[in-house]
Amino acid sequence: MDASILLVGGDDFLSTLLIRLRIVVNCTVEVASEPSEAVPLVQAQQPDLIILQGSQPGSLELCHQIKEQTKLAWIYCILLDIPAQMLEEAWLDRNWEMESRVEALESGADAYLWLPQNDPQGKPLSSPAIAHQNRLLRSQIVAGLRMVRNHRELMRTNDILSAIALSDPLTELNNRRALDWELPRQVQNARTRNEALSLIMLDVDFFKSINDTYGHPVGDRTLQLISSRLRHNLRFRDTLFRYGGEEFVIILSSTDQQEALLVARRLCRLISDQPFSIDESLDLNITISAGTASLERTDDMKGASLLKRADQNLLRAKSSGRNRVVSCLDETVLADLESESEPKNG
């Protein structure tokens, strides 16, 4: 059984339970002598299942603490008591057991087990009785691990679906939905750390003419090649998104206005300096236009106003002749690339 179990309890509890676990399951077992000792183990290792000594002080509180944390609530918690012997009167046994189970479940435990070692007269339980207890213990552990496996499989599925939802299928870049999620986070981080944050919004010049002249498959291939060249020439701290159509956005963390302008200039030259080989018979000369903007104190927390300024500067770059960069440092064209000639694909 590929699983991890954390046992929490006193010495007698641990020694007794370890013997039983070796009989009923085959899994990795860690131990902690008390709930306070178990807390860092739970946080660091996140075991599949925890078995706590129900009568030990702090067990109910630890169970409640685990279930209150979203990242840990999936851990299956069993509260278990192993009294030396049953009470003299059977009905008192059942009443005590029921009250203990109710208290355990109300504290967030997933199950409660009561496995006395001796009968009411203090005699050791018979072999059939012990076998029945072991079967009950194993079935509860298996049921818990089944729930944990189902949860983890669901989380893996959700991760895959989330990745699909945040990825552009054509270019395999982050998509606009991913930008809507990431930009507010970056804005918050920048303000918390008192760091600069900038954006580049860029657009492929005369892209419509590529589709009209060569067809949409060539246009799609062009976007893939541009995306690849951009992605492989960004710094590790830069995040590239396909905003839509032939537009892209780059988040530049820890980057001020002047640095953003230099990055945008460099990317424009990387696109224009080397033709794109679509196939053996077709090479295309491509240029891009870009607008940059940097975070200001007056910008909203979602980054909408920051993105709008970058978009406005992109429009200025395109209206000023394309193949150039416009920055918030100046509303005029600040970066005019070396070649002022009209793009060859226009």
Short mmCIF file of C-alpha atoms in Angstrom, two decimals:
data_model
loop_
_atom_site.label_atom_id
_atom_site.label_comp_id
_atom_site.label_asym_id
_atom_site.label_seq_id
_atom_site.Cartn_x
_atom_site.Cartn_y
_atom_site.Cartn_z
CA MET A 1 0.00 0.00 0.00
CA ASP A 2 1.75 3.17 -1.21
CA ALA A 3 0.80 5.63 1.53
CA SER A 4 2.18 7.61 4.45
CA ILE A 5 0.75 7.59 7.97
CA LEU A 6 1.61 9.80 10.93
CA LEU A 7 0.93 8.40 14.42
CA VAL A 8 0.52 10.82 17.32
CA GLY A 9 0.32 9.61 20.89
CA GLY A 10 2.07 8.44 24.05
CA ASP A 11 4.65 5.65 24.21
CA ASP A 12 2.20 2.86 25.09
CA PHE A 13 -0.22 3.98 22.39
CA LEU A 14 2.51 4.14 19.74
CA SER A 15 4.06 0.76 20.61
CA THR A 16 0.67 -0.98 20.59
CA LEU A 17 -0.51 0.65 17.38
CA LEU A 18 2.77 0.08 15.53
CA ILE A 19 2.45 -3.65 16.16
CA ARG A 20 -1.08 -3.64 14.80
CA LEU A 21 -0.21 -1.54 11.76
CA ARG A 22 2.53 -3.96 10.74
CA ILE A 23 -0.15 -6.63 10.63
CA VAL A 24 -2.90 -4.76 8.78
CA VAL A 25 -1.12 -2.43 6.30
CA ASN A 26 2.17 -1.93 4.48
CA CYS A 27 3.04 1.77 4.36
CA THR A 28 5.47 4.43 5.53
CA VAL A 29 4.92 5.38 9.19
CA GLU A 30 6.20 8.45 11.10
CA VAL A 31 5.56 9.04 14.81
CA ALA A 32 5.17 12.03 17.11
CA SER A 33 4.81 11.79 20.86
CA GLU A 34 2.38 14.70 21.20
CA PRO A 35 0.27 17.02 19.00
CA SER A 36 2.65 20.00 19.30
CA GLU A 37 5.47 17.83 17.94
CA ALA A 38 3.25 16.69 15.08
CA VAL A 39 2.44 20.18 13.76
CA PRO A 40 5.72 20.79 11.84
CA LEU A 41 5.62 17.21 10.50
CA VAL A 42 2.12 17.75 9.15
CA GLN A 43 3.12 21.04 7.52
CA ALA A 44 6.32 19.69 5.96
CA GLN A 45 5.40 16.13 4.99
CA GLN A 46 1.61 16.31 4.56
CA PRO A 47 0.96 12.61 5.28
CA ASP A 48 -1.98 10.86 3.66
CA LEU A 49 -3.45 9.87 7.01
CA ILE A 50 -3.01 10.79 10.67
CA ILE A 51 -3.97 8.54 13.58
CA LEU A 52 -4.16 10.45 16.88
CA GLN A 53 -4.58 9.14 20.41
CA GLY A 54 -8.04 10.41 21.23
CA SER A 55 -7.48 10.67 24.97
CA GLN A 56 -4.25 12.67 24.67
CA PRO A 57 -4.61 16.42 25.39
CA GLY A 58 -4.38 18.49 22.23
CA SER A 59 -5.48 15.75 19.81
CA LEU A 60 -8.89 17.25 19.16
CA GLU A 61 -7.35 20.71 18.73
CA LEU A 62 -4.78 19.40 16.22
CA CYS A 63 -7.50 17.68 14.23
CA HIS A 64 -9.53 20.89 14.17
CA GLN A 65 -6.46 22.92 13.16
CA ILE A 66 -5.74 20.62 10.21
CA LYS A 67 -9.29 20.76 8.91
CA GLU A 68 -9.35 24.56 9.15
CA GLN A 69 -6.48 24.87 6.64
CA THR A 70 -7.49 24.50 3.02
CA LYS A 71 -4.11 23.09 1.98
CA LEU A 72 -4.27 20.39 4.68
CA ALA A 73 -7.96 19.66 5.05
CA TRP A 74 -7.76 16.66 2.68
CA ILE A 75 -5.59 14.74 5.18
CA TYR A 76 -7.65 11.91 6.66
CA CYS A 77 -7.74 12.10 10.48
CA ILE A 78 -8.60 9.13 12.67
CA LEU A 79 -8.95 9.51 16.43
CA LEU A 80 -8.22 6.20 18.14
CA ASP A 81 -8.40 5.05 21.75
CA ILE A 82 -6.88 1.80 23.02
CA PRO A 83 -8.03 1.49 26.65
CA ALA A 84 -6.50 -1.23 28.81
CA GLN A 85 -9.91 -2.82 29.32
CA MET A 86 -13.64 -2.29 28.86
CA LEU A 87 -15.78 -0.72 31.54
CA GLU A 88 -17.61 -3.07 33.87
CA GLU A 89 -21.01 -2.49 32.33
CA ALA A 90 -21.35 -2.94 28.59
CA TRP A 91 -23.96 -0.21 28.18
CA LEU A 92 -21.60 2.29 29.79
CA ASP A 93 -18.93 1.20 27.30
CA ARG A 94 -21.21 1.92 24.37
CA ASN A 95 -22.35 5.26 25.82
CA TRP A 96 -18.74 6.39 26.42
CA GLU A 97 -17.70 5.27 22.99
CA MET A 98 -20.61 7.12 21.36
CA GLU A 99 -19.85 10.34 23.20
CA SER A 100 -16.19 10.11 22.23
CA ARG A 101 -17.11 9.53 18.59
CA VAL A 102 -19.47 12.52 18.54
CA GLU A 103 -16.83 14.78 20.08
CA ALA A 104 -14.21 13.57 17.60
CA LEU A 105 -16.39 14.12 14.54
CA GLU A 106 -17.50 17.54 15.76
CA SER A 107 -13.83 18.52 16.06
CA GLY A 108 -13.23 17.64 12.43
CA ALA A 109 -12.04 14.04 12.66
CA ASP A 110 -13.01 11.81 9.75
CA ALA A 111 -13.42 8.73 11.97
CA TYR A 112 -13.21 7.50 15.54
CA LEU A 113 -12.19 3.99 16.65
CA TRP A 114 -12.27 2.40 20.11
CA LEU A 115 -10.18 -0.76 20.41
CA PRO A 116 -9.88 -2.00 24.02
CA GLN A 117 -7.12 -4.53 24.70
CA ASN A 118 -8.94 -6.58 27.37
CA ASP A 119 -12.47 -7.68 28.20
CA PRO A 120 -14.50 -6.28 31.15
CA GLN A 121 -12.86 -8.81 33.51
CA GLY A 122 -9.39 -7.65 32.52
CA LYS A 123 -8.63 -10.76 30.48
CA PRO A 124 -6.88 -10.40 27.10
CA LEU A 125 -9.23 -10.44 24.15
CA SER A 126 -9.62 -13.66 22.24
CA SER A 127 -7.91 -14.17 18.89
CA PRO A 128 -11.18 -13.76 16.95
CA ALA A 129 -11.89 -10.48 18.79
CA ILE A 130 -8.40 -9.16 18.02
CA ALA A 131 -8.75 -10.22 14.40
CA HIS A 132 -12.06 -8.37 14.21
CA GLN A 133 -10.44 -5.20 15.61
CA ASN A 134 -7.57 -5.46 13.15
CA ARG A 135 -10.00 -5.89 10.29
CA LEU A 136 -11.91 -2.81 11.45
CA LEU A 137 -8.68 -0.81 11.72
CA ARG A 138 -7.53 -1.87 8.27
CA SER A 139 -10.88 -1.14 6.65
CA GLN A 140 -10.93 2.36 8.16
CA ILE A 141 -7.39 3.07 6.97
CA VAL A 142 -8.15 1.75 3.48
CA ALA A 143 -11.32 3.86 3.31
CA GLY A 144 -9.36 6.94 4.36
CA LEU A 145 -6.58 6.35 1.84
CA ARG A 146 -9.16 5.81 -0.88
CA MET A 147 -10.63 9.23 -0.15
CA VAL A 148 -7.16 10.79 -0.16
CA ARG A 149 -6.31 9.18 -3.51
CA ASN A 150 -9.57 10.41 -5.00
CA HIS A 151 -8.85 13.91 -3.73
CA ARG A 152 -5.34 13.92 -5.16
CA GLU A 153 -6.55 12.62 -8.50
CA LEU A 154 -9.16 15.37 -8.57
CA MET A 155 -6.48 17.96 -7.77
CA ARG A 156 -4.28 16.64 -10.59
CA THR A 157 -7.22 16.85 -12.97
CA ASN A 158 -7.97 20.39 -11.81
CA ASP A 159 -4.31 21.35 -12.32
CA ILE A 160 -4.41 20.01 -15.87
CA LEU A 161 -7.67 21.80 -16.62
CA SER A 162 -6.33 25.01 -15.09
CA ALA A 163 -3.20 24.79 -17.21
CA ILE A 164 -5.33 24.27 -20.31
CA ALA A 165 -7.59 27.17 -19.38
CA LEU A 166 -4.61 29.50 -18.89
CA SER A 167 -2.67 28.43 -21.98
CA ASP A 168 -2.99 29.58 -25.58
CA PRO A 169 -3.26 26.42 -27.70
CA LEU A 170 -1.56 27.88 -30.78
CA THR A 171 1.54 29.44 -29.24
CA GLU A 172 1.58 27.54 -25.92
CA LEU A 173 2.04 30.87 -24.16
CA ASN A 174 0.03 32.14 -21.21
CA ASN A 175 -3.26 33.53 -22.50
CA ARG A 176 -5.29 36.62 -21.65
CA ARG A 177 -7.09 34.85 -18.81
CA ALA A 178 -3.71 34.06 -17.28
CA LEU A 179 -2.75 37.74 -17.61
CA ASP A 180 -5.96 38.77 -15.84
CA TRP A 181 -4.92 36.52 -12.94
CA GLU A 182 -1.19 37.27 -12.88
CA LEU A 183 -1.14 41.04 -13.35
CA PRO A 184 -3.00 41.92 -10.10
CA ARG A 185 -0.69 39.57 -8.23
CA GLN A 186 2.38 41.26 -9.70
CA VAL A 187 0.99 44.71 -8.89
CA GLN A 188 0.42 43.70 -5.28
CA ASN A 189 3.89 42.17 -4.99
CA ALA A 190 5.52 45.28 -6.46
CA ARG A 191 3.75 47.57 -4.00
CA THR A 192 4.41 45.30 -1.03
CA ARG A 193 8.12 45.15 -1.83
CA ASN A 194 8.31 48.73 -3.06
CA GLU A 195 9.72 47.57 -6.41
CA ALA A 196 9.26 48.78 -9.96
CA LEU A 197 6.94 47.00 -12.39
CA SER A 198 6.56 47.58 -16.12
CA LEU A 199 4.63 46.23 -19.09
CA ILE A 200 5.36 45.85 -22.77
CA MET A 201 2.46 45.50 -25.17
CA LEU A 202 3.53 44.62 -28.69
CA ASP A 203 1.81 43.93 -31.98
CA VAL A 204 2.96 42.26 -35.21
CA ASP A 205 3.04 44.89 -37.96
CA PHE A 206 0.84 44.32 -41.00
CA PHE A 207 -0.12 40.85 -39.83
CA LYS A 208 -3.39 40.92 -41.74
CA SER A 209 -1.47 41.13 -45.01
CA ILE A 210 0.29 37.85 -44.13
CA ASN A 211 -3.03 36.07 -43.71
CA ASP A 212 -4.45 37.68 -46.85
CA THR A 213 -1.39 36.91 -48.98
CA TYR A 214 -0.31 33.48 -47.75
CA GLY A 215 -3.33 32.13 -45.88
CA HIS A 216 -4.14 31.54 -42.23
CA PRO A 217 -1.92 28.45 -41.79
CA VAL A 218 1.10 30.61 -42.66
CA GLY A 219 -0.21 33.29 -40.29
CA ASP A 220 -0.52 30.72 -37.50
CA ARG A 221 2.99 29.43 -38.14
CA THR A 222 4.30 32.99 -38.10
CA LEU A 223 2.77 33.60 -34.67
CA GLN A 224 4.30 30.37 -33.37
CA LEU A 225 7.76 31.36 -34.58
CA ILE A 226 7.46 34.90 -33.20
CA SER A 227 6.28 33.52 -29.85
CA SER A 228 9.21 31.14 -29.71
CA ARG A 229 11.75 33.84 -30.52
CA LEU A 230 10.30 36.17 -27.91
CA ARG A 231 10.10 33.46 -25.25
CA HIS A 232 13.70 32.36 -25.72
CA ASN A 233 15.04 35.91 -25.55
CA LEU A 234 13.36 37.11 -22.38
CA ARG A 235 14.93 37.35 -18.95
CA PHE A 236 14.00 34.79 -16.31
CA ARG A 237 11.88 37.37 -14.46
CA ASP A 238 9.81 38.34 -17.52
CA THR A 239 6.42 36.72 -18.25
CA LEU A 240 5.05 36.55 -21.80
CA PHE A 241 1.35 36.37 -22.68
CA ARG A 242 -0.56 36.16 -25.94
CA TYR A 243 -3.11 38.90 -25.41
CA GLY A 244 -5.15 38.10 -28.50
CA GLY A 245 -4.69 37.85 -32.25
CA GLU A 246 -1.22 39.15 -33.05
CA GLU A 247 -0.87 41.12 -29.77
CA PHE A 248 1.40 40.10 -26.90
CA VAL A 249 1.97 41.43 -23.38
CA ILE A 250 5.11 41.05 -21.28
CA ILE A 251 5.17 41.66 -17.53
CA LEU A 252 8.56 42.97 -16.44
CA SER A 253 8.96 42.57 -12.69
CA SER A 254 11.55 44.69 -10.86
CA THR A 255 11.91 46.81 -14.01
CA ASP A 256 11.63 50.59 -14.25
CA GLN A 257 10.62 52.70 -17.25
CA GLN A 258 14.10 53.10 -18.70
CA GLU A 259 14.85 49.37 -18.42
CA ALA A 260 11.50 48.50 -19.98
CA LEU A 261 12.30 50.73 -22.94
CA LEU A 262 15.65 49.00 -23.46
CA VAL A 263 14.03 45.55 -23.28
CA ALA A 264 11.36 46.56 -25.81
CA ARG A 265 13.98 47.96 -28.20
CA ARG A 266 15.99 44.78 -27.97
CA LEU A 267 12.96 42.60 -28.72
CA CYS A 268 11.99 44.72 -31.72
CA ARG A 269 15.46 44.27 -33.18
CA LEU A 270 15.43 40.53 -32.49
CA ILE A 271 12.25 40.22 -34.54
CA SER A 272 13.29 42.48 -37.42
CA ASP A 273 16.94 41.51 -37.84
CA GLN A 274 16.44 37.89 -38.89
CA PRO A 275 13.76 36.61 -41.32
CA PHE A 276 11.36 33.89 -40.22
CA SER A 277 11.62 30.65 -42.19
CA ILE A 278 8.04 29.48 -42.60
CA ASP A 279 9.01 26.53 -44.80
CA GLU A 280 11.68 25.63 -47.35
CA SER A 281 10.26 28.04 -49.90
CA LEU A 282 9.08 30.97 -47.79
CA ASP A 283 10.98 33.41 -45.56
CA LEU A 284 9.17 36.40 -44.09
CA ASN A 285 10.64 39.65 -42.82
CA ILE A 286 8.60 40.67 -39.78
CA THR A 287 8.59 43.77 -37.61
CA ILE A 288 6.73 44.60 -34.43
CA SER A 289 5.60 47.77 -32.70
CA ALA A 290 5.62 48.13 -28.93
CA GLY A 291 4.38 50.35 -26.14
CA THR A 292 5.69 50.32 -22.59
CA ALA A 293 4.27 51.57 -19.29
CA SER A 294 5.41 51.44 -15.66
CA LEU A 295 3.41 51.14 -12.45
CA GLU A 296 2.40 54.39 -10.77
CA ARG A 297 0.94 55.07 -7.34
CA THR A 298 -2.38 56.06 -8.89
CA ASP A 299 -2.80 52.78 -10.79
CA ASP A 300 -5.58 50.42 -9.71
CA MET A 301 -4.82 47.12 -7.99
CA LYS A 302 -5.86 45.02 -11.00
CA GLY A 303 -3.38 46.78 -13.28
CA ALA A 304 -6.08 47.86 -15.75
CA SER A 305 -4.82 51.45 -15.96
CA LEU A 306 -1.23 50.24 -16.35
CA LEU A 307 -2.26 47.98 -19.21
CA LYS A 308 -4.26 50.79 -20.80
CA ARG A 309 -1.22 53.10 -20.88
CA ALA A 310 0.89 50.40 -22.52
CA ASP A 311 -1.86 49.88 -25.10
CA GLN A 312 -2.10 53.62 -25.79
CA ASN A 313 1.65 53.79 -26.35
CA LEU A 314 1.44 50.81 -28.68
CA LEU A 315 -1.18 52.64 -30.72
CA ARG A 316 1.13 55.68 -30.88
CA ALA A 317 3.97 53.47 -32.09
CA LYS A 318 1.81 52.03 -34.86
CA SER A 319 0.41 55.39 -35.90
CA SER A 320 3.92 56.83 -35.99
CA GLY A 321 5.09 54.44 -38.66
CA ARG A 322 5.41 51.04 -36.93
CA ASN A 323 8.63 49.11 -36.25
CA ARG A 324 9.30 51.25 -33.20
CA VAL A 325 8.71 51.66 -29.45
CA VAL A 326 6.85 54.36 -27.54
CA SER A 327 7.41 54.73 -23.81
CA CYS A 328 5.66 56.62 -21.02
CA LEU A 329 8.86 58.59 -20.59
CA ASP A 330 7.67 60.68 -23.49
CA GLU A 331 4.42 60.55 -25.44
CA THR A 332 6.34 61.05 -28.68
CA VAL A 333 8.26 58.30 -30.39
CA LEU A 334 11.29 57.61 -28.20
CA ALA A 335 12.77 54.63 -29.94
CA ASP A 336 13.01 54.69 -33.69
CA LEU A 337 14.70 51.54 -34.87
CA GLU A 338 17.69 51.78 -37.13
CA SER A 339 15.73 51.19 -40.32
CA GLU A 340 13.08 53.76 -41.18
CA SER A 341 12.08 51.94 -44.34
CA GLU A 342 8.60 50.55 -44.77
CA PRO A 343 8.28 46.90 -43.64
CA LYS A 344 8.77 44.50 -46.51
CA ASN A 345 5.53 42.62 -45.76
CA GLY A 346 3.36 45.70 -45.71
#
